[in-house]
XYZ file of C-alpha atoms in Angstrom:
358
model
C 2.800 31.945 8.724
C 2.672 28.088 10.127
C 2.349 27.706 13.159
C 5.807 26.140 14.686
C 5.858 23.515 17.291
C 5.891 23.922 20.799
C 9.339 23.606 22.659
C 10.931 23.205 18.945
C 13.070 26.094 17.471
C 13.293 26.626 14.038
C 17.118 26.476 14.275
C 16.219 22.763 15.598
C 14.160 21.891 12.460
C 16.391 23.231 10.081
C 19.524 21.272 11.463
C 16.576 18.002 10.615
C 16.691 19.490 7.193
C 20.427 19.873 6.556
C 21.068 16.034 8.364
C 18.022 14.150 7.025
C 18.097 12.811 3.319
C 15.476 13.088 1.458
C 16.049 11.158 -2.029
C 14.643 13.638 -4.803
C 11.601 11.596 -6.839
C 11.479 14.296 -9.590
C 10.566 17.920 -9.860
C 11.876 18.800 -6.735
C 15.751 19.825 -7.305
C 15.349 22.874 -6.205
C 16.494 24.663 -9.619
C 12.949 25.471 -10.311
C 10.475 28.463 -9.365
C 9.564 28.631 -6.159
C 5.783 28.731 -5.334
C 4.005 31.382 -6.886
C 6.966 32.178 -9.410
C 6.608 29.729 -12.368
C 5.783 30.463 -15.794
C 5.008 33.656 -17.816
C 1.207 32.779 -18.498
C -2.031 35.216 -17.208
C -2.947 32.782 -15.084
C 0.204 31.512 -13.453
C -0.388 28.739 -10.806
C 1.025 28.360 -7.379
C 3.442 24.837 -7.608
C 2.067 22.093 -5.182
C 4.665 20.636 -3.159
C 4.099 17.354 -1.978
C 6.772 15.070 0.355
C 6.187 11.134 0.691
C 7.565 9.218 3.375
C 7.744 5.234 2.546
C 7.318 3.019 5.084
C 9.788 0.049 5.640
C 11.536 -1.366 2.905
C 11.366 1.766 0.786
C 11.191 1.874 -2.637
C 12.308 -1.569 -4.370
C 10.080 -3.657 -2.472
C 8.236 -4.449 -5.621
C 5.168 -4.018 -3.569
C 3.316 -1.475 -1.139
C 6.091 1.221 -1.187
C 6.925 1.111 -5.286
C 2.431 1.733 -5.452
C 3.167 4.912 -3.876
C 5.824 5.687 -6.067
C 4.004 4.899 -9.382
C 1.537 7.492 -7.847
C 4.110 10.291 -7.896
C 4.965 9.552 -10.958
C 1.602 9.492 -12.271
C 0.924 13.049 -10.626
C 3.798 14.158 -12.207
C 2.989 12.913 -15.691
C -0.838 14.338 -15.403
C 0.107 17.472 -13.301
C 3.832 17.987 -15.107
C 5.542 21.716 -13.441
C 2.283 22.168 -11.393
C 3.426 19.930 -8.732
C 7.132 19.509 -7.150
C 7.372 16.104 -5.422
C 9.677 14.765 -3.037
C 10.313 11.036 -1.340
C 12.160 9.726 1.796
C 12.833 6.444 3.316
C 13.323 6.109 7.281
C 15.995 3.947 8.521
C 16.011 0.647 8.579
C 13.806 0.269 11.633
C 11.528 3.519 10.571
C 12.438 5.470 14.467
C 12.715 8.486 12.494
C 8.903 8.199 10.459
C 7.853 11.274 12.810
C 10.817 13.638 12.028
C 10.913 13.105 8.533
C 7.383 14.020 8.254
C 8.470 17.045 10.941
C 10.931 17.936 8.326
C 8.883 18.469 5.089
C 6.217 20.237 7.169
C 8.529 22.616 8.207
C 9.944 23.324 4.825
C 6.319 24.253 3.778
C 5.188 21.854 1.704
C 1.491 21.687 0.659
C 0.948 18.422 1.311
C 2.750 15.213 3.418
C 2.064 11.826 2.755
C 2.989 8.364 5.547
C 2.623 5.262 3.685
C 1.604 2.456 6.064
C -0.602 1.968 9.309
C 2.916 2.507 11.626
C 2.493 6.352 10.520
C -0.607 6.829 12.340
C 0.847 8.042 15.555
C 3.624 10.269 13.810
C 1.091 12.137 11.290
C -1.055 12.617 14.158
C 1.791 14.639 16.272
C 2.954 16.652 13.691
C -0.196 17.204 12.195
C -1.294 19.266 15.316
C 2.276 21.246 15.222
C 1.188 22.274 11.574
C -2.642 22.578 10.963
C -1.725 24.422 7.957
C 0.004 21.851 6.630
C -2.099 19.174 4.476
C -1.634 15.537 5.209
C -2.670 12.109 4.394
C -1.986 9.047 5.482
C -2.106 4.914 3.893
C -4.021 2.431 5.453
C -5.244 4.307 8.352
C -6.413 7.357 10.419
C -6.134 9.114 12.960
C -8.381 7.993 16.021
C -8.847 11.725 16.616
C -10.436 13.373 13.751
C -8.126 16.176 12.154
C -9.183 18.798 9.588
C -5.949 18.813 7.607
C -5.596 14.925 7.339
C -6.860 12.656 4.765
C -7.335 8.892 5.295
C -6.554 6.419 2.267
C -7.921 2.938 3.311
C -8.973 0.186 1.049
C -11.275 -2.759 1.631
C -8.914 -5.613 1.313
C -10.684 -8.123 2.374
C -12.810 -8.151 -0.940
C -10.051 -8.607 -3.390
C -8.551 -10.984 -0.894
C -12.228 -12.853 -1.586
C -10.956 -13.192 -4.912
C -7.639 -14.507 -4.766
C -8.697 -16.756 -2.365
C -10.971 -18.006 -4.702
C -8.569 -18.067 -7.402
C -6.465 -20.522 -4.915
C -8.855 -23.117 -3.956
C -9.672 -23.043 -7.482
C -6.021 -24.142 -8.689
C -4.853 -25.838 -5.423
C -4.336 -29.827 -5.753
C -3.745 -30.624 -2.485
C -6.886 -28.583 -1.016
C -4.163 -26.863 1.336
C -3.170 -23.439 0.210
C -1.081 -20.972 2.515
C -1.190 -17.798 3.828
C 2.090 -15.421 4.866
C 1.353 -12.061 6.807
C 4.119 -9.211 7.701
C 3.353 -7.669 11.065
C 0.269 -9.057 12.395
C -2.213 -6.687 12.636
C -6.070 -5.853 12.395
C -5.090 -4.382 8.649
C -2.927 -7.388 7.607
C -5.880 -9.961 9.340
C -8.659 -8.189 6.929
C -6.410 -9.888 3.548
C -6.548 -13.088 5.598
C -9.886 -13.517 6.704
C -11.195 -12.192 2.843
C -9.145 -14.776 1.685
C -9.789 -17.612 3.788
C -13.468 -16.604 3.296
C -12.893 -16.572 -0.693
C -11.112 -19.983 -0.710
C -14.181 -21.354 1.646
C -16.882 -20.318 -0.499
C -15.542 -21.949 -3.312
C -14.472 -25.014 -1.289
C -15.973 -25.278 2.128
C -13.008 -28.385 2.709
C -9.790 -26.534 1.537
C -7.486 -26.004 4.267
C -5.869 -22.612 4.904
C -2.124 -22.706 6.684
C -1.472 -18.999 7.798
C 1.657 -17.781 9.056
C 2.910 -14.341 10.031
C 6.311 -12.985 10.132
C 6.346 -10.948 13.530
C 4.236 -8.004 15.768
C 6.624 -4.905 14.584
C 7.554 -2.724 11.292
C 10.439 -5.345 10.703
C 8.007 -7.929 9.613
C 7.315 -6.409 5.918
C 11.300 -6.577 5.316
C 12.540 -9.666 6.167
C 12.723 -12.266 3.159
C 14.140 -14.670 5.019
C 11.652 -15.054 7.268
C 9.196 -15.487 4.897
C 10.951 -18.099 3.024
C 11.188 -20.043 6.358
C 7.545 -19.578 6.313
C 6.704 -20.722 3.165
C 8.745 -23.625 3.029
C 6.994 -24.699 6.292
C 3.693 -24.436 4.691
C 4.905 -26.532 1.247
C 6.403 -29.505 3.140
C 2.317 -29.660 5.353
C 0.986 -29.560 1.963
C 0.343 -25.918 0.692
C 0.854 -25.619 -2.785
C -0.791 -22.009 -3.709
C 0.468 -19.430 -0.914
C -0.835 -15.839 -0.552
C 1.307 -12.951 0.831
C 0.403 -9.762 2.227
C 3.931 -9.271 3.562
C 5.645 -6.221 1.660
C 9.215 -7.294 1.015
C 9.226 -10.137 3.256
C 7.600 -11.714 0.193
C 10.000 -11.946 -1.405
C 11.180 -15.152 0.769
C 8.101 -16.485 -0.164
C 8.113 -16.413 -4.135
C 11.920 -17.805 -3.591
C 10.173 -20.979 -1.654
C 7.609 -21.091 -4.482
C 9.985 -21.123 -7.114
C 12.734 -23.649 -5.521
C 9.561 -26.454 -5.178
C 7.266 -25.568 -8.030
C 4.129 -24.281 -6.754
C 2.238 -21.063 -7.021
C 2.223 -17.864 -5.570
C -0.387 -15.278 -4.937
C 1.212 -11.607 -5.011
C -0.124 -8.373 -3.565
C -0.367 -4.699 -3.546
C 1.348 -4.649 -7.045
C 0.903 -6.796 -9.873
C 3.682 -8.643 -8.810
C 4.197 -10.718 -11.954
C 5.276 -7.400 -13.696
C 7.238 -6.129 -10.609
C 9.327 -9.175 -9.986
C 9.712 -10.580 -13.135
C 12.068 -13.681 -11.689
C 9.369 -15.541 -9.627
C 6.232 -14.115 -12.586
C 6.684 -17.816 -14.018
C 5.369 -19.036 -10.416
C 2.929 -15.927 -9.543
C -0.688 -16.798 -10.111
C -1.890 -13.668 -9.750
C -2.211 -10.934 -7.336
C -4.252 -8.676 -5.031
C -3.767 -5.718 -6.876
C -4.526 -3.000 -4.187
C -3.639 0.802 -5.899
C -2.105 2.709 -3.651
C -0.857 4.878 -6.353
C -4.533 5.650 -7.458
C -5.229 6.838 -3.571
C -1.803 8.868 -3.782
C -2.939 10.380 -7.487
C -6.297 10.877 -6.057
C -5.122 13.327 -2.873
C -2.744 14.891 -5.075
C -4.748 15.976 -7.222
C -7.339 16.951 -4.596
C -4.499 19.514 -3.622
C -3.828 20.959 -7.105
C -7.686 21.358 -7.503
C -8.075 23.458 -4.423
C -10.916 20.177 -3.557
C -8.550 18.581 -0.399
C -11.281 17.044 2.061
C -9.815 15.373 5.664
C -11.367 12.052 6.888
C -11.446 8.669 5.475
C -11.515 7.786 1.736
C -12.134 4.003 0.844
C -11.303 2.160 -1.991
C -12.835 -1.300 -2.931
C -13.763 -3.074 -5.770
C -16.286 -0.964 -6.731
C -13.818 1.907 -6.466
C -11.543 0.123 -8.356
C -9.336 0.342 -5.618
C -8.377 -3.969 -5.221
C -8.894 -6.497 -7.612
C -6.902 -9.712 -9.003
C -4.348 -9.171 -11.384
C -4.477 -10.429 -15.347
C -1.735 -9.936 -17.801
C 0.046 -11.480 -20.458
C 2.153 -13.143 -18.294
C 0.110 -15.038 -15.861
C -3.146 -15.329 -18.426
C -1.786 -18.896 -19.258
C -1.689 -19.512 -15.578
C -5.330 -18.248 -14.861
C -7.172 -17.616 -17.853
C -9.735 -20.959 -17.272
C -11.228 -19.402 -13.668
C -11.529 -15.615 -14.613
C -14.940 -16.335 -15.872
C -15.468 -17.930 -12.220
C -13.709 -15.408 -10.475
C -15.545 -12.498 -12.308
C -18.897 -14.172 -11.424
C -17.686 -14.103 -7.987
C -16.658 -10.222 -8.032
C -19.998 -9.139 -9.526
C -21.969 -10.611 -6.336
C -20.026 -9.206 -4.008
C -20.727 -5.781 -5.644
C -24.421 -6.575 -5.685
C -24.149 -7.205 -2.370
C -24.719 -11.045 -2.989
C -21.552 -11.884 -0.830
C -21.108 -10.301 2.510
C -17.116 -10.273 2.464
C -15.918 -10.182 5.861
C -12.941 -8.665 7.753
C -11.842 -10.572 10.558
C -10.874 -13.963 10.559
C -12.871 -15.324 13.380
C -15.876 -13.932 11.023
C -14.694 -16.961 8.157
């Protein structure tokens, strides 16, 4: 039996259950066996239940939050009635992160993803209330050890290196631009990797950098980031890098209205937001949904371990983007930038993570 939390009845955390919506990603409409029940085979396997919590923005934000969802959807394709997944959004200003996660523990799932560094505090309360209960978090950890969470980082900073370099490489002006969400240790390490990228190719390029504000908010506010990136075009920018979850949005929109170049992140943004992919460069292709695969299917295969996981380039966990789409764009560099990813995985090229280190 799980262990409920202190000063919380279970009447309490079913009336969460009944009032909080939690937007069914697939397998988990509640038609289906329960655990233990499914199929007919000899060696019939528990179901894994696994609930997802987006941060922000929720799905649709092209970006950080649709990763995680291409993970589901990739544990459901490789796992198919083995695993029963389920997604939420918090509201708009993501107050309710902790009871959402509250909410699947309860209900007994196997396993309870946050996406984002603003989860940190949450998974770490409920995660004591349910030590039973496996959990992981994106893009950070817990400062107190736990033995039922996991801890899904990535080095960002090196394929930051890379699009960096990929900028100084194509700017004209020797300005390029930098837009941040919430401004943060984890959004400063895609700053300083690609200041430090755009450097080592030119030591003279200038780099404008911007963030949007110091809460949650920042990631989903286009506006904002337009304002931003149209500040940085009229000093000269013409190739500007996000790492600002939907607020990006603004700044492809600036892009686009005065013909210059974008750098995209998280997703390969030229395929996720077709309208501005004639503008997009490329982009810092971080995979979240290879992190959210990866836990998953540590679950199903009985092989969970808590604690921090990285993933960097030689993980193939970040990387620059190259498609059909933006090849014309970036084809005449990938040699260069290839050259330049090889000796940072040799150790060549000491990528670092703050940007008072660049």
């Amino acid at each position: 039996m799980r262990r409920r939390p202190q000063g919380r009845t279970a009447g309490l955390a079913l009336l969460l259950a009944g009032a909080l919506v939690l937007a069914a990603c697939g397998g988990g409409g509640g038609d289906g066996p329960s655990q233990g029940e499914q199929g007919t085979g000899e060696a019939e396997q528990p179901r894994i239940r696994v609930g997802l919590v987006y941060d922000v923005g929720g799905r649709g934000d092209q970006s950080f939050n649709d990763m995680a969802y291409a993970g589901l959807e990739q544990a459901k394709e490789e796992f198919g009635d083995r695993v029963e997944v389920q997604d939420a959004e918090p509201d708009a200003g993501g107050q309710n992160r902790e009871d959402l996660l509250r909410t699947f523990a309860h209900q007994g799932y196997d396993l309870v993803i946050g996406v984002g560094l603003l989860f940190t505090d949450p998974i770490t309360t409920v995660a004591k209330e349910y030590p039973d209960v496996k959990f992981a978090i994106v893009d950070s950890c817990p400062e107190e050890p736990l033995d039922n969470v996991a801890c899904l980082t990535f080095k960002e900073a090196e394929g930051s290196f890379l699009v960096g370099a990929a900028a100084a490489l194509k700017t004209r002006t020797s300005k390029i631009g930098f837009v941040g969400g919430m401004k943060s240790a984890l959004i400063e390490r895609f700053e300083a990797g690609y200041r430090a990228g755009a450097k080592y190719v030119n030591p003279d390029v200038q780099v404008l950098v911007d963030y949007a504000g110091t809460t949650g908010e920042a990631f989903s506010n286009p506006t904002k980031g337009r304002e931003l990136a149209l500040a940085q075009i009229r000093q000269g920018a013409d190739v500007i890098y996000h790492a600002a979850g939907a607020t990006g949005k603004g700044v492809f929109e600036a892009v686009k209205q005065e013909g210059k170049l974008a750098i995209g992140v998280d997703a390969d943004q030229s395929l996720t937001a077709p309208d501005y992919a004639d503008v997009i460069l490329t982009s810092m292709v971080k995979r979240v949904d290879v992190a959210v695969l990866d836990v998953i299917r540590s679950v199903v295969e009985g092989d969970f371990q808590p604690g921090l996981r990285q993933y960097g380039l030689k993980e193939g966990g970040v990387g620059y983007a190259l498609n059909d789409k933006n090849r014309p764009m970036i084809e005449d560099i990938t040699a260069q930038l290839d050259e330049i990813k090889q000796k940072i995985l040799e150790g060549q090229i000491q990528v670092p993570e703050r940007p008072g280190d660049v």
